[in-house]
Amino acid sequence: MNGLIEALANGGTLVVAEGYMWEIERRGYLQLGNYLPEVVLDHPEVIKQLHEEFAHAGSDVIEAFTYYAHREMLKLRGREEDLEKLNRTALKMAREVADRHGKLMAGNVSNTPLYEPDDPKTHEVIYAMFKEQVQWAVEEGADFIIGETFGAYGEAEIALRAIKDWGKGLPAVITIAAYVPERTTDDVPLPEACKKLQDAGAAVVGLNCSRGPETLMPLIREVKKLCTVPIAALPVAYRTNAEEKTFFALRDPKSGKRVYPDNLDCVRCSREDARKFAEEARAAGVQYIGLCCGNAPNLTRELAEVYRKEPPASRFRSRMELSMVFGDKAKEYGAEMSTTAKWMTGDGL
Ligand SMILES: [Zn+2]
């Protein structure tokens, strides 16, 4: 497979599975609140398996799980000595799975808690943290590097600069997190922030995380109007809406209580939601599509199908006509099967 630039040339598209942190948490190997990706070292097989599943579901990119694996996080949790090993292990696993399936492998740097717009010292510290992660990604054979989930334009710009300075020419994909106000936390309107990142040399710009499809897409259309490079759209897979624009704000429709982070399941996007998002994104000219938090292989398969990727997992798309109870064959069985169908649904009783 060619690199990112070639893949996106002439209107080409990439499906990119993100959202590892939440899916790994759901599987029981990561703690919300803590967010330390120690699973990479403690249970590497869990990460490898999820890479495999996303590849099977049609992701064109295997993203190394180095989200929050920056020096500050490891230091905070008393595992700073594991920093390099954790990053390299995550990158190696992603490379291995990507090679096996002919996919691209992406390194990753992400938001930190350190950024202060008016304090250049914090910018230097963050730059140094990104620099080392970028260097490891280059050495472990990444095809491109993602800088993601930045609330502040300034921190996104530092990530881009670190990738440009130390990425040995690897392209940068920079995505900003859209919160409730439609500007970065350092007050740049989101479409303009994307345009500035494009002008500073990002190969792909866009928005990821925080907002679900319904509240992200209007912003993506604005980004698309302003930018000429390929646009990335990777919402969370949760049903955000006009009143609750981010997944942090979502409430349980039953209890009215806030659901972030433990009870998000009750507002998770269905496969149909994912498909509808992919159709809208495709119509809007989004070339780099995926889902972030809340993503799972079954949702990625929907995106991949809409984007004509023919994922191996499509072989297992539902075919209810094969069902012994509800399908064509049911008619050839006795009355018991039709009674069972009625009893199961309550229809026609
Ligand atoms: Zn996310």
Coordinates of C-alpha atoms and ligand atoms in Angstrom, one line a residue:
M1 CA 0.0 0.0 0.0
N2 CA 1.2 3.5 -0.8
G3 CA 1.4 6.2 1.9
L4 CA -1.2 8.6 3.2
I5 CA -0.7 11.2 0.5
E6 CA -1.1 8.7 -2.3
A7 CA -4.1 7.1 -0.7
L8 CA -5.9 10.4 -0.5
A9 CA -4.8 11.7 -3.9
N10 CA -7.5 12.2 -6.6
G11 CA -10.3 12.0 -4.1
G12 CA -9.1 8.8 -2.4
T13 CA -10.4 7.9 1.0
L14 CA -9.3 6.3 4.2
V15 CA -11.3 4.7 6.9
V16 CA -9.5 5.1 10.2
A17 CA -10.6 3.3 13.4
E18 CA -9.9 5.3 16.5
G19 CA -11.4 5.0 20.0
Y20 CA -9.1 2.4 21.4
M21 CA -9.2 3.7 24.9
W22 CA -12.9 3.3 25.3
E23 CA -13.2 0.0 23.7
I24 CA -10.3 -1.4 25.7
E25 CA -12.0 0.0 28.9
R26 CA -15.2 -1.8 27.8
R27 CA -13.2 -5.0 27.6
G28 CA -11.9 -4.6 31.1
Y29 CA -8.3 -3.5 30.7
L30 CA -8.2 0.2 31.3
Q31 CA -9.5 2.5 34.0
L32 CA -11.5 5.6 33.2
G33 CA -10.3 8.6 35.1
N34 CA -6.8 7.1 35.3
Y35 CA -6.6 6.6 31.5
L36 CA -3.0 5.1 31.7
P37 CA -2.6 2.8 28.6
E38 CA -0.6 0.3 30.7
V39 CA -2.5 -2.5 28.9
V40 CA 0.1 -2.1 26.1
L41 CA 2.7 -3.6 28.4
D42 CA 0.5 -5.7 30.7
H43 CA -1.8 -7.3 28.1
P44 CA -0.4 -6.6 24.6
E45 CA -2.6 -9.4 23.2
V46 CA -5.7 -7.3 23.9
I47 CA -4.4 -4.5 21.8
K48 CA -3.2 -6.8 19.0
Q49 CA -6.6 -8.4 18.9
L50 CA -8.4 -5.1 18.6
H51 CA -6.1 -4.1 15.8
E52 CA -7.0 -7.3 14.0
E53 CA -10.7 -6.7 14.5
F54 CA -10.5 -3.2 13.1
A55 CA -8.5 -4.4 10.1
H56 CA -11.1 -7.1 9.5
A57 CA -13.9 -4.5 9.8
G58 CA -12.3 -2.4 7.1
S59 CA -10.1 0.2 8.8
D60 CA -7.4 1.2 6.3
V61 CA -5.1 2.4 9.1
I62 CA -3.8 0.7 12.2
E63 CA -3.3 3.4 14.8
A64 CA -0.7 2.7 17.4
F65 CA -2.3 2.9 20.9
T66 CA -0.1 5.6 22.3
Y67 CA -3.0 7.8 23.3
Y68 CA -2.0 9.6 26.5
A69 CA 1.3 7.7 26.5
H70 CA 3.2 10.9 26.9
R71 CA 5.8 11.6 29.5
E72 CA 3.6 13.7 31.8
M73 CA 1.0 10.9 32.0
L74 CA 3.6 8.2 32.7
K75 CA 5.3 10.4 35.3
L76 CA 2.0 11.2 37.0
R77 CA 1.3 7.5 37.4
G78 CA 4.8 6.6 38.5
R79 CA 5.7 4.6 35.4
E80 CA 8.0 7.1 33.7
E81 CA 10.7 4.5 33.2
D82 CA 8.2 2.5 31.0
L83 CA 7.6 5.5 28.7
E84 CA 9.8 4.5 25.8
K85 CA 9.1 0.7 26.1
L86 CA 5.3 1.4 26.1
N87 CA 5.5 3.6 23.0
R88 CA 7.8 1.3 21.1
T89 CA 5.7 -1.8 22.0
A90 CA 2.5 -0.1 20.9
L91 CA 4.1 1.0 17.6
K92 CA 5.6 -2.4 16.9
M93 CA 2.3 -4.2 17.4
A94 CA 0.5 -1.7 15.1
R95 CA 3.2 -2.1 12.5
E96 CA 3.0 -5.9 12.6
V97 CA -0.8 -6.0 12.2
A98 CA -0.7 -3.3 9.5
D99 CA 1.9 -5.3 7.5
R100 CA -0.1 -8.5 7.8
H101 CA -3.2 -6.8 6.3
G102 CA -1.5 -4.4 3.9
K103 CA -2.7 -1.3 6.0
L104 CA -1.1 1.9 6.9
M105 CA 0.3 2.4 10.4
A106 CA -0.1 5.7 12.2
G107 CA 1.9 7.0 15.2
N108 CA 0.0 9.2 17.5
V109 CA 0.5 12.2 19.9
S110 CA -2.4 13.6 21.9
N111 CA -3.5 16.5 24.1
T112 CA -1.7 17.1 27.4
P113 CA -2.8 18.8 30.6
L114 CA 0.2 21.2 30.5
Y115 CA -0.7 23.7 27.8
E116 CA -1.0 27.3 28.9
P117 CA -1.4 29.8 26.0
D118 CA 0.6 32.6 27.7
D119 CA 3.3 30.5 29.2
P120 CA 6.0 29.6 26.6
K121 CA 7.7 27.3 29.1
T122 CA 4.8 24.9 28.9
H123 CA 5.1 25.0 25.1
E124 CA 8.7 23.9 25.3
V125 CA 7.9 21.0 27.7
I126 CA 5.1 19.8 25.4
Y127 CA 7.2 20.1 22.3
A128 CA 9.9 17.9 23.9
M129 CA 7.2 15.3 24.9
F130 CA 5.9 15.2 21.4
K131 CA 9.4 15.2 19.9
E132 CA 10.4 12.0 21.6
Q133 CA 7.1 10.3 20.7
V134 CA 7.5 11.3 17.1
Q135 CA 11.0 10.0 17.0
W136 CA 10.0 6.6 18.3
A137 CA 7.1 6.5 15.8
V138 CA 9.6 7.2 12.9
E139 CA 12.0 4.6 14.2
E140 CA 9.3 2.0 14.5
G141 CA 8.2 2.5 10.9
A142 CA 5.0 4.7 11.1
D143 CA 3.6 5.7 7.7
F144 CA 2.2 9.0 9.1
I145 CA 1.6 10.6 12.4
I146 CA -1.7 11.7 14.0
G147 CA -1.9 14.6 16.4
E148 CA -5.4 14.4 18.0
T149 CA -7.9 15.6 20.4
F150 CA -6.5 19.1 21.0
G151 CA -8.7 21.6 22.7
A152 CA -6.3 24.5 22.1
Y153 CA -5.1 25.6 18.7
G154 CA -1.7 26.3 20.3
E155 CA -1.2 22.8 21.4
A156 CA -2.2 21.4 18.0
E157 CA 0.3 23.7 16.4
I158 CA 3.0 22.4 18.7
A159 CA 2.2 18.8 17.7
L160 CA 2.3 19.8 14.0
R161 CA 5.7 21.5 14.5
A162 CA 7.1 18.5 16.4
I163 CA 6.0 16.2 13.5
K164 CA 7.4 18.5 10.9
D165 CA 10.7 18.9 12.7
W166 CA 11.3 15.3 13.7
G167 CA 9.0 13.2 11.5
K168 CA 11.6 12.7 8.8
G169 CA 9.1 13.9 6.2
L170 CA 6.1 11.8 7.4
P171 CA 2.8 13.5 6.8
A172 CA 0.8 14.9 9.8
V173 CA -2.9 14.4 10.4
I174 CA -4.1 17.0 12.9
T175 CA -7.5 16.9 14.5
I176 CA -9.1 19.2 17.0
A177 CA -11.7 18.3 19.6
A178 CA -14.9 20.4 19.2
Y179 CA -16.4 21.1 22.5
V180 CA -19.6 23.2 23.1
P181 CA -18.4 26.6 21.9
E182 CA -17.4 26.3 18.2
R183 CA -13.9 27.6 18.7
T184 CA -10.7 26.3 20.3
T185 CA -10.2 26.9 24.0
D186 CA -7.7 29.6 23.0
D187 CA -10.4 31.2 21.0
V188 CA -9.8 30.4 17.3
P189 CA -13.0 29.5 15.4
L190 CA -12.7 25.8 14.6
P191 CA -12.8 26.1 10.8
E192 CA -10.1 28.8 10.9
A193 CA -8.0 26.6 13.3
C194 CA -8.1 23.8 10.7
K195 CA -7.2 26.3 7.9
K196 CA -4.2 27.6 9.9
L197 CA -3.0 24.0 10.5
Q198 CA -3.3 23.3 6.8
D199 CA -1.3 26.4 6.0
A200 CA 1.3 25.4 8.5
G201 CA 1.8 22.1 6.6
A202 CA -0.7 19.5 7.9
A203 CA -1.5 16.9 5.2
V204 CA -5.0 16.3 6.6
V205 CA -7.0 18.5 9.1
G206 CA -10.3 18.1 10.8
L207 CA -12.1 17.3 14.0
N208 CA -12.2 14.2 16.2
C209 CA -13.7 13.1 19.5
S210 CA -16.0 15.0 21.9
R211 CA -19.0 15.5 19.5
G212 CA -21.1 12.8 18.0
P213 CA -22.0 12.6 14.3
E214 CA -25.1 14.8 14.6
T215 CA -23.3 17.8 16.2
L216 CA -20.0 17.3 14.4
M217 CA -21.1 17.2 10.8
P218 CA -22.4 20.9 10.6
L219 CA -18.9 22.0 11.7
I220 CA -17.2 19.6 9.3
R221 CA -19.0 21.2 6.4
E222 CA -17.7 24.6 7.6
V223 CA -14.1 23.2 7.8
K224 CA -14.6 21.7 4.3
K225 CA -15.5 25.1 2.9
L226 CA -12.4 26.8 4.2
C227 CA -9.8 24.1 3.6
T228 CA -8.3 22.5 0.5
V229 CA -6.4 19.5 2.0
P230 CA -8.4 16.3 2.7
I231 CA -10.7 16.7 5.7
A232 CA -10.9 14.3 8.7
A233 CA -14.1 13.6 10.6
L234 CA -14.0 11.2 13.5
P235 CA -16.8 11.9 15.9
V236 CA -17.5 9.9 19.1
A237 CA -20.0 7.1 18.5
Y238 CA -22.6 8.6 20.8
R239 CA -25.9 10.4 20.1
T240 CA -25.1 14.0 20.8
N241 CA -27.8 16.5 20.0
A242 CA -28.6 20.2 19.9
E243 CA -29.0 20.4 23.7
E244 CA -26.1 18.0 24.5
K245 CA -23.5 18.8 22.0
T246 CA -20.7 16.7 23.4
F247 CA -20.6 13.3 24.9
F248 CA -19.5 14.8 28.2
A249 CA -22.9 16.5 28.3
L250 CA -25.1 13.6 27.4
R251 CA -27.9 12.5 29.7
D252 CA -29.7 9.1 30.1
P253 CA -33.1 9.5 28.3
K254 CA -34.6 7.4 31.1
S255 CA -33.2 8.9 34.2
G256 CA -32.1 12.4 33.0
K257 CA -28.7 11.9 34.7
R258 CA -25.4 12.7 33.1
V259 CA -23.9 9.5 31.6
Y260 CA -20.3 10.4 31.1
P261 CA -18.3 8.2 31.4
D262 CA -19.7 5.0 32.8
N263 CA -23.2 4.9 31.4
L264 CA -22.7 6.1 27.9
D265 CA -23.9 2.7 26.6
C266 CA -27.5 4.0 26.8
V267 CA -26.8 6.7 24.2
R268 CA -24.4 4.8 22.0
C269 CA -24.8 5.1 18.2
S270 CA -26.4 2.2 16.5
R271 CA -25.1 0.7 13.3
E272 CA -27.7 2.6 11.4
D273 CA -26.5 5.8 13.0
A274 CA -22.9 5.0 11.9
R275 CA -24.1 4.3 8.4
K276 CA -26.0 7.5 8.2
F277 CA -23.0 9.4 9.4
A278 CA -20.8 7.8 6.8
E279 CA -23.3 8.6 4.0
E280 CA -23.4 12.3 5.1
A281 CA -19.6 12.5 5.4
R282 CA -19.2 11.0 2.0
A283 CA -21.6 13.5 0.5
A284 CA -19.8 16.3 2.3
G285 CA -16.5 15.2 0.7
V286 CA -14.9 13.9 3.8
Q287 CA -11.9 11.7 2.7
Y288 CA -10.6 10.6 6.1
I289 CA -13.4 9.1 8.1
G290 CA -13.6 7.2 11.3
L291 CA -15.1 7.0 14.8
C292 CA -13.4 7.9 18.0
C293 CA -14.6 7.0 21.6
G294 CA -17.4 4.5 21.5
N295 CA -16.1 3.0 18.2
A296 CA -16.3 -0.8 17.8
P297 CA -15.6 -3.1 14.9
N298 CA -19.3 -3.4 14.0
L299 CA -19.6 0.4 13.6
T300 CA -16.4 0.6 11.6
R301 CA -17.7 -2.0 9.2
E302 CA -20.7 0.3 8.4
L303 CA -18.3 3.2 7.6
A304 CA -16.1 0.9 5.5
E305 CA -19.1 -0.4 3.5
V306 CA -20.4 3.1 2.8
Y307 CA -16.8 4.1 1.7
R308 CA -16.7 1.0 -0.6
K309 CA -13.9 -0.8 1.2
E310 CA -15.4 -4.3 1.0
P311 CA -14.2 -5.3 4.4
P312 CA -13.7 -9.1 5.1
A313 CA -16.3 -8.7 7.9
S314 CA -19.0 -7.9 5.4
R315 CA -19.2 -11.6 4.9
F316 CA -21.0 -11.8 8.2
R317 CA -23.6 -9.0 7.5
S318 CA -27.0 -10.1 8.8
R319 CA -29.1 -12.2 6.5
M320 CA -32.4 -12.8 8.3
E321 CA -33.8 -14.7 5.3
L322 CA -31.5 -17.5 6.6
S323 CA -33.1 -17.6 10.0
M324 CA -34.8 -20.8 11.0
V325 CA -37.5 -18.8 12.9
F326 CA -37.9 -15.6 10.8
G327 CA -36.5 -16.6 7.5
D328 CA -37.7 -18.2 4.3
K329 CA -37.0 -21.7 5.6
A330 CA -39.3 -21.1 8.6
K331 CA -42.4 -21.5 6.3
E332 CA -41.3 -25.1 5.4
Y333 CA -41.1 -26.1 9.1
G334 CA -44.3 -26.8 11.0
A335 CA -46.8 -24.5 12.8
E336 CA -44.6 -24.5 15.9
M337 CA -42.0 -22.3 14.1
S338 CA -44.6 -19.7 13.1
T339 CA -46.0 -19.7 16.6
T340 CA -42.5 -19.3 18.0
A341 CA -42.0 -16.2 15.8
K342 CA -45.2 -14.7 16.9
W343 CA -44.5 -15.4 20.6
M344 CA -41.0 -13.9 20.3
T345 CA -42.2 -10.6 18.9
G346 CA -45.8 -10.5 20.2
D347 CA -46.8 -9.5 16.6
G348 CA -50.0 -11.1 15.4
L349 CA -51.0 -12.7 18.7
Ligands
ZN1 ZN -12.4 10.1 21.5

